[in-house]
Amino acid sequence: MSGPAPAREGLPALFYLMVVAAVALILAWGVAEKGPTRWDDSWYLAGAVRLFDRFADEGLGGYWRGFEHALGDKAPLITVLPFPFFCLIGRSTYVIYLVNSVGCVVLALALYHFCRRFFERPVALWAVFFALTSALLAGLSRLFLVEYWLTAFTLCALLALARWEETGRNRWLLALGVCCGLGLLMKITFPLFAGPVVAVILLRARRQNLPRVLGDIVLIAIPAVALAGPWYFHNWALVTRRSFQESYFVPVHPTAPQSPVRLAADYVLLILNNGLSSVHVVAALAGMVVWLAARRRNFLGGAAWYLLPWVVGLPVFAVSENRDLRLIAPMIPAFAIAIAAVFTFALDRAAATIRRVSSAAVVIGLLLVTAGHSFAAFGDRVIKLGPWQLFSSTFAYAFPPNPQHWPLDEVIHRMAWQERLGRGSWLIVGMGADTWSFNSNNLDLQTALLHYPMEFHTTAYTSNPDEVRLIMSRTQYFLLKDGGTQQPLSRFQGGPLTRDVLLSGALFRESEPAIPTPDGGRIRIFQNASAEPDAFLPARQSATPPELPPATLNFSNQLQVTGLRLTEADGVFTLALKWKCLNPPPIAYRCFAHVLDGEGKLLSSMDHEILHGSPPVNEWQPGDEGYEARYLVLPAAKAQGAQIRLGLFDPETRLRVPLQASTLPLKDDYTAAVVEPNRAPPTEVTFRLEPAPLVQVDVLFDGGLRLTGYSVKREGGVAWLRLRWEAPASLAAPLRFFGHAVQSQELTAGILASFDNDLGLDRMPRSPEGRPRVFVQDIARDVSKLDPAIHLLRAGVFDFDHPLDRVAVRSSSLPMSRPQKAIYLPLP
């Protein structure tokens, strides 16, 4: 049976035919798919779209920073794969099928060449055919899920390992390391598939010579760590907790108690019925019958050292909490190889007529099965063979395309039009549905494709009344899927309470008309109407906003809160604010309203876009006013003694705006006003400090950052430092300003007060046409304990990632110290 491929053997015509047919099927399925993407594939593709947009806006630097956090605590390589296709065809969901077509070619090539290391050509061809027609891999080839490419990377890794075992050349170990790095960046479970095989082969090849094995591991680790190390270094704690402490190696919690044996048996049946197909099972059983009758030795030959360790991790998925079948996709080729080997063994021992008939029956059967779970026209008839379905379109991941277009874009456009969404706006939308065509993930993808700033939350996964109310109260719009054949899934636990709050409560009002859906239902749009509607009143109009208790909160002489009311009853908070523009802000600030308990711990927040961004505050003119009210629900017990800290912040850099005047107590370096519920705010201004006029200076730092102006004012135990910066468009380092009150310019002078503050350059949007970015930074600090005789501020910039490495000062019109990499500002 064994017959490794000659060194320069070409690929047979049958291989090309199978791959072309598989790719054509993927692309044809994509053309026929008119409906939206589903859950996880929508989430992955939305991350890829936003990463591509970040490259378009910020270049490679922004792309790298976006890649680091593209999927939160999940490995992000899948978000990179669509990049070249976005460049070719634009931002379209069809890139899914182009990306997977490449993955199909890689998978087939790696599988064929791996098999030729151990078997003759027929086994390799059958293995590729069995793998490409398996229900799981065929289905995943049409979805944007990590497991399909994870399977390809696993095969590439094992092919490199087999080549190393054959040749002994270290370059194959380095290639194996590259594949391992890419596999780890695709998903953290990669070692469960490739790790045991690598361990067995290394120990076997080196005859358990541990020093040589360790040397081989180092060669593998060098490229693997270089590729995957940086991302895992920053995300290790989150990734390991989510993936292993909360999913894998966690016992399953079924609705009815089941023994591990029963769980394993059910999982094996799931693999046979939804991972493979009845034809695969019949081919394997026929081969096993002949093999047992012939009483022959191991029909896998040397491949057994790979195949058995390859699937040794199967119990981890069979009896753990995470039993989703797609997670074992990288094991399907191992099953395909074993079936191909034993089936070919049987064919070799059969008469020529039986061989031709059996081969034709298996090929035709698998083509019919593949067609049946690819297009509805071929899956209308279901033929059962024992517990398996022969022709069916009901496989877990292999199913016909959805021919119906869903109006997701119409839903999004409706809300965007009502809110007049623009740059800097942000809309929070709730979901009262969770079906495969209408869920928070595919709506999020659609907003990414349409460039709308929205985020979606769903009440589908909790039945806790407090959590449902909290989610709903923080949304500006809520979407309810009503009627139709696609009802919310059984896991939609918050359904009854969600409908009750929407239809019976006073929090939401419906925005007519509803939007019909292809399944006969309709999408109803509800707007949060917990208080009076938002009102924007331009200065040129004579209308007046609703009356509120007067208050004064002056944010850097740009925006001012002139009226405020905070009420709380049985955990229901209502925050009403009246805003006035003093001077147009340079950016569209957002309002933060953090709800803290009596001990200062964060309970929740009422952060929001002022007036829902209609219009954004950076478009306001002096004298313009606005009124808004926001609503929040907390458990009544937690609401006791709670208060709110209110302020403004830059949504891009996350930097807060300090207050120049306030009738309320201030916290957090004069950036947050303390608001207590059910109490009228004081009317007397207790804090007031205006910054001094800017003094022109010219201080140039390495990298092109320039300080062009500053002012310092100290009054009543408070110091206000204002800095004007100019930064080149290419500078995107996480820089932080340091300002230390010191007694002298001596190197050993101790820090008596600190004005350290983030610059936020790494989070700022790129300026148009690459022009330098000019921005003003305000820093207020309590210096009541600072000796009035201290009049010196040692200042400069350092890299946040390397706090001991200050940025050098190239030139300065102010006193400076090159050894200290600092300038000196006078402190009044």
Coordinates of C-alpha atoms in Angstrom, one line a residue, residues 556 655-660 668-671 687 689-692 707 711-714 718-725 736-740 753-759 775-783 793 795-796 825 827:
S556 CA -13.4 74.6 29.0
L655 CA -9.5 62.2 27.2
R656 CA -11.8 64.2 29.4
V657 CA -12.6 67.9 29.3
P658 CA -11.9 69.8 32.6
L659 CA -14.4 72.2 34.1
Q660 CA -13.7 75.9 34.4
D668 CA -11.2 63.2 39.0
D669 CA -8.9 66.2 38.6
Y670 CA -11.8 68.6 37.9
T671 CA -13.3 66.6 35.0
F687 CA -15.3 76.6 41.7
L689 CA -10.8 79.0 37.2
E690 CA -10.0 80.3 33.7
P691 CA -6.8 79.4 32.0
A692 CA -4.2 82.2 31.3
L707 CA 4.9 72.3 21.6
S711 CA 0.0 78.8 29.8
V712 CA -0.1 78.1 33.6
K713 CA -2.4 79.6 36.1
R714 CA -2.5 78.9 39.9
V718 CA -5.8 74.8 41.8
A719 CA -3.4 75.0 38.9
W720 CA -4.6 75.0 35.2
L721 CA -2.0 74.0 32.6
R722 CA -2.9 74.6 28.9
L723 CA -0.7 73.2 26.2
R724 CA -0.9 73.7 22.4
W725 CA 0.6 70.8 20.4
R736 CA 2.1 60.8 27.4
F737 CA 3.0 64.3 28.7
F738 CA 4.8 64.5 32.0
G739 CA 4.8 67.7 34.1
H740 CA 6.5 67.6 37.5
A753 CA 3.2 67.6 42.2
S754 CA 2.3 65.8 38.9
F755 CA 0.5 67.1 35.8
D756 CA 1.0 63.9 33.8
N757 CA -1.6 63.3 31.2
D758 CA -2.1 61.2 28.0
L759 CA -1.8 62.9 24.7
F775 CA -4.8 70.4 19.4
V776 CA -5.0 72.1 22.8
Q777 CA -4.7 70.1 26.0
D778 CA -6.1 71.3 29.3
I779 CA -4.8 69.8 32.6
A780 CA -6.2 70.9 36.0
R781 CA -4.6 69.7 39.3
D782 CA -5.1 70.3 43.0
V783 CA -1.9 72.0 44.2
L793 CA 7.6 72.7 36.2
A795 CA 8.0 68.8 31.5
G796 CA 8.4 66.6 28.5
L825 CA 8.0 75.9 32.5
L827 CA 4.8 77.8 37.6

